[in-house]
Amino acid sequence: MKKWLALSVLALVFTFISILFWYSEWRYSLPTPVPASYHIVNTGAHVDLPGAAFSFPSDKPLFLHFFNPDCPCSKFNVPHFKSLVNAYADKINFAVVVMTNDKNYTTAMIQKKYGISIPVLMDTALAAACGVYSTPQAVVLDNEHRLYYRGNYNKSRYCTDAKSNYAQMAIDSLLAFQAHPVFNRQALTAYGCSLPTCKINNK
């Protein structure tokens, strides 16, 4: 009797954990709702950037990582983003754009916490300038600040699917002087946390 009861409890616990995992996966797989006030920025459009905030060499493209330190989705792809920085820092200018209303975050805090030495910007207006409405999102601009790519890093939230490394594919395409690459909906449909606060699919 005791053995049967213990097995029943274990089965219930396992079922509960499975349901929670499924719900989490389902919730993170939903596209981020497009804000009513959203203004699309088309590929090829020139993006106006604040000059004081961007003292980068003008002969390199620019990669903007839109990041919310309170967004689980942003945290999932930190290792992948850092791998891109390590691999392309000599060819691409990288910067993190912090998207949060929390005034306690500072540039030094973000750099220390996530082990990065690249510029960290707190100008949330950059999201609208680039047509971004969720985190995490990757934006690649050519050396004339024209939008080359805006979208997801990977179809896997942990960026473990090498065949769908969309942001990396965009970098490689730009560095090879190719025309704007054609990506599927999984690359270009925003997923993750709505801006500016951490809200998963408005739930």
Tab-separated table of C-alpha atoms in Angstrom:
chain	number	residue	atom	x	y	z
A	1	MET	CA	0.000	0.000	0.000
A	2	LYS	CA	2.761	2.432	0.964
A	3	LYS	CA	4.663	1.605	-2.200
A	4	TRP	CA	1.574	2.236	-4.336
A	5	LEU	CA	0.959	5.568	-2.580
A	6	ALA	CA	4.570	6.668	-3.064
A	7	LEU	CA	4.431	5.782	-6.757
A	8	SER	CA	1.154	7.699	-7.129
A	9	VAL	CA	2.645	10.792	-5.506
A	10	LEU	CA	5.721	10.586	-7.735
A	11	ALA	CA	3.504	10.222	-10.799
A	12	LEU	CA	1.480	13.292	-9.807
A	13	VAL	CA	4.624	15.340	-9.182
A	14	PHE	CA	6.086	14.275	-12.535
A	15	THR	CA	2.811	15.146	-14.292
A	16	PHE	CA	2.704	18.567	-12.627
A	17	ILE	CA	6.309	19.318	-13.593
A	18	SER	CA	5.618	18.210	-17.172
A	19	ILE	CA	2.600	20.508	-17.403
A	20	LEU	CA	4.617	23.463	-16.087
A	21	PHE	CA	7.409	22.756	-18.589
A	22	TRP	CA	4.935	22.463	-21.460
A	23	TYR	CA	3.214	25.702	-20.456
A	24	SER	CA	6.541	27.518	-20.244
A	25	GLU	CA	7.590	26.265	-23.675
A	26	TRP	CA	4.221	27.195	-25.158
A	27	ARG	CA	4.240	30.678	-23.633
A	28	TYR	CA	7.741	31.478	-24.904
A	29	SER	CA	6.874	30.189	-28.375
A	30	LEU	CA	4.174	32.826	-28.905
A	31	PRO	CA	5.015	35.908	-30.984
A	32	THR	CA	5.261	39.180	-29.093
A	33	PRO	CA	2.134	41.285	-29.741
A	34	VAL	CA	2.818	44.205	-32.070
A	35	PRO	CA	2.115	47.516	-30.263
A	36	ALA	CA	-0.692	49.626	-31.699
A	37	SER	CA	1.702	52.550	-32.088
A	38	TYR	CA	4.401	50.481	-33.793
A	39	HIS	CA	6.107	52.103	-36.766
A	40	ILE	CA	7.951	49.658	-38.991
A	41	VAL	CA	11.475	50.446	-40.128
A	42	ASN	CA	12.145	48.748	-43.435
A	43	THR	CA	15.313	46.940	-44.391
A	44	GLY	CA	17.643	49.344	-46.148
A	45	ALA	CA	16.306	52.395	-44.304
A	46	HIS	CA	18.821	54.746	-42.738
A	47	VAL	CA	18.711	54.657	-38.941
A	48	ASP	CA	19.471	57.928	-37.162
A	49	LEU	CA	21.663	57.271	-34.147
A	50	PRO	CA	22.722	59.730	-31.433
A	51	GLY	CA	26.244	60.783	-32.383
A	52	ALA	CA	27.487	61.222	-28.808
A	53	ALA	CA	26.551	57.673	-27.905
A	54	PHE	CA	28.218	56.069	-30.896
A	55	SER	CA	31.910	56.816	-31.088
A	56	PHE	CA	32.636	53.706	-33.131
A	57	PRO	CA	34.912	53.411	-36.165
A	58	SER	CA	32.717	54.362	-39.117
A	59	ASP	CA	34.268	51.798	-41.426
A	60	LYS	CA	32.647	48.889	-39.543
A	61	PRO	CA	29.046	47.671	-39.434
A	62	LEU	CA	27.196	47.978	-36.142
A	63	PHE	CA	25.469	45.203	-34.192
A	64	LEU	CA	22.932	46.329	-31.567
A	65	HIS	CA	21.806	43.792	-28.984
A	66	PHE	CA	18.456	44.873	-27.513
A	67	PHE	CA	18.442	43.417	-24.036
A	68	ASN	CA	16.298	43.517	-20.904
A	69	PRO	CA	18.137	42.193	-17.814
A	70	ASP	CA	14.752	41.318	-16.273
A	71	CYS	CA	13.543	39.374	-19.304
A	72	PRO	CA	14.035	35.579	-19.125
A	73	CYS	CA	14.252	35.412	-22.904
A	74	SER	CA	17.129	37.893	-22.873
A	75	LYS	CA	18.986	35.836	-20.298
A	76	PHE	CA	18.614	32.651	-22.330
A	77	ASN	CA	20.777	33.904	-25.210
A	78	VAL	CA	23.542	35.717	-23.310
A	79	PRO	CA	26.143	32.982	-24.006
A	80	HIS	CA	25.302	33.008	-27.712
A	81	PHE	CA	25.542	36.790	-27.946
A	82	LYS	CA	28.902	36.762	-26.183
A	83	SER	CA	30.120	34.123	-28.645
A	84	LEU	CA	29.213	36.462	-31.525
A	85	VAL	CA	31.146	39.289	-29.895
A	86	ASN	CA	34.185	37.052	-29.422
A	87	ALA	CA	34.037	35.830	-33.015
A	88	TYR	CA	33.393	39.118	-34.830
A	89	ALA	CA	34.660	41.951	-32.602
A	90	ASP	CA	37.474	42.720	-35.046
A	91	LYS	CA	35.028	43.185	-37.935
A	92	ILE	CA	31.850	44.461	-36.268
A	93	ASN	CA	31.128	47.180	-33.694
A	94	PHE	CA	28.961	45.717	-30.922
A	95	ALA	CA	26.786	47.486	-28.359
A	96	VAL	CA	24.140	46.405	-25.864
A	97	VAL	CA	20.987	48.518	-25.697
A	98	VAL	CA	19.360	48.052	-22.292
A	99	MET	CA	15.562	48.159	-22.484
A	100	THR	CA	14.157	48.654	-19.000
A	101	ASN	CA	12.429	51.267	-16.876
A	102	ASP	CA	14.557	50.291	-13.881
A	103	LYS	CA	16.844	53.243	-13.245
A	104	ASN	CA	19.062	51.178	-10.918
A	105	TYR	CA	20.860	49.510	-13.821
A	106	THR	CA	24.092	51.143	-14.922
A	107	THR	CA	26.528	50.510	-17.737
A	108	ALA	CA	29.171	49.237	-15.313
A	109	MET	CA	26.654	46.944	-13.616
A	110	ILE	CA	25.579	45.314	-16.882
A	111	GLN	CA	29.179	44.901	-18.068
A	112	LYS	CA	30.249	43.299	-14.796
A	113	LYS	CA	27.228	41.054	-14.347
A	114	TYR	CA	27.397	39.587	-17.841
A	115	GLY	CA	31.153	39.696	-18.315
A	116	ILE	CA	31.227	42.021	-21.316
A	117	SER	CA	33.450	44.977	-22.143
A	118	ILE	CA	31.543	46.388	-25.112
A	119	PRO	CA	29.559	49.648	-24.899
A	120	VAL	CA	26.242	49.501	-23.024
A	121	LEU	CA	23.646	52.108	-23.963
A	122	MET	CA	20.608	53.128	-21.935
A	123	ASP	CA	18.844	55.050	-24.702
A	124	THR	CA	15.522	53.217	-25.051
A	125	ALA	CA	14.545	55.492	-27.971
A	126	LEU	CA	16.884	53.379	-30.107
A	127	ALA	CA	14.231	50.651	-30.172
A	128	ALA	CA	11.782	52.826	-32.090
A	129	ALA	CA	14.571	54.061	-34.373
A	130	CYS	CA	15.347	50.452	-35.332
A	131	GLY	CA	11.786	49.109	-35.332
A	132	VAL	CA	12.305	46.910	-32.275
A	133	TYR	CA	9.438	46.098	-29.888
A	134	SER	CA	10.680	43.084	-27.931
A	135	THR	CA	13.758	41.608	-26.285
A	136	PRO	CA	16.029	40.013	-27.146
A	137	GLN	CA	16.400	41.315	-30.687
A	138	ALA	CA	19.396	41.704	-32.958
A	139	VAL	CA	19.859	44.703	-35.225
A	140	VAL	CA	22.631	44.807	-37.808
A	141	LEU	CA	23.427	48.102	-39.523
A	142	ASP	CA	25.895	48.508	-42.350
A	143	ASN	CA	28.707	51.060	-42.079
A	144	GLU	CA	26.351	53.751	-43.363
A	145	HIS	CA	23.828	52.923	-40.617
A	146	ARG	CA	21.310	51.388	-42.988
A	147	LEU	CA	19.202	48.575	-41.556
A	148	TYR	CA	20.541	45.269	-42.811
A	149	TYR	CA	18.853	42.879	-40.383
A	150	ARG	CA	16.402	43.088	-37.508
A	151	GLY	CA	15.165	39.897	-35.949
A	152	ASN	CA	15.786	36.918	-33.738
A	153	TYR	CA	19.036	35.202	-32.917
A	154	ASN	CA	17.793	31.652	-33.262
A	155	LYS	CA	14.521	29.723	-33.363
A	156	SER	CA	15.605	28.014	-30.139
A	157	ARG	CA	15.330	30.267	-27.090
A	158	TYR	CA	18.692	28.927	-25.870
A	159	CYS	CA	20.219	29.447	-29.351
A	160	THR	CA	21.203	25.798	-29.642
A	161	ASP	CA	20.058	25.222	-33.234
A	162	ALA	CA	23.097	25.996	-35.369
A	163	LYS	CA	21.005	25.827	-38.559
A	164	SER	CA	18.909	28.793	-37.425
A	165	ASN	CA	21.620	31.173	-36.196
A	166	TYR	CA	19.855	34.025	-37.978
A	167	ALA	CA	21.846	36.917	-36.522
A	168	GLN	CA	25.126	35.185	-37.284
A	169	MET	CA	23.942	34.449	-40.821
A	170	ALA	CA	23.152	38.146	-41.260
A	171	ILE	CA	26.637	39.110	-40.064
A	172	ASP	CA	28.296	36.647	-42.440
A	173	SER	CA	26.151	37.854	-45.336
A	174	LEU	CA	26.974	41.508	-44.680
A	175	LEU	CA	30.683	40.851	-44.317
A	176	ALA	CA	30.576	38.972	-47.634
A	177	PHE	CA	29.022	42.109	-49.251
A	178	GLN	CA	25.884	40.205	-50.171
A	179	ALA	CA	22.425	41.679	-50.678
A	180	HIS	CA	19.999	41.573	-47.790
A	181	PRO	CA	19.440	37.902	-46.960
A	182	VAL	CA	15.958	36.410	-47.165
A	183	PHE	CA	14.852	34.841	-43.897
A	184	ASN	CA	11.757	32.919	-42.880
A	185	ARG	CA	9.077	34.129	-40.469
A	186	GLN	CA	10.808	32.510	-37.490
A	187	ALA	CA	13.722	34.871	-38.009
A	188	LEU	CA	11.732	38.053	-38.500
A	189	THR	CA	8.723	37.601	-36.193
A	190	ALA	CA	9.582	39.008	-32.771
A	191	TYR	CA	9.376	36.682	-29.775
A	192	GLY	CA	10.125	37.372	-26.138
A	193	CYS	CA	9.384	40.221	-23.750
A	194	SER	CA	7.346	43.242	-24.763
A	195	LEU	CA	8.928	46.650	-24.299
A	196	PRO	CA	9.792	48.459	-22.169
A	197	THR	CA	9.073	46.235	-19.188
A	198	CYS	CA	9.372	42.487	-18.822
A	199	LYS	CA	6.033	41.128	-19.961
A	200	ILE	CA	5.931	37.764	-21.696
A	201	ASN	CA	3.299	38.010	-24.418
A	202	ASN	CA	1.336	40.523	-22.303
A	203	LYS	CA	0.621	37.866	-19.687
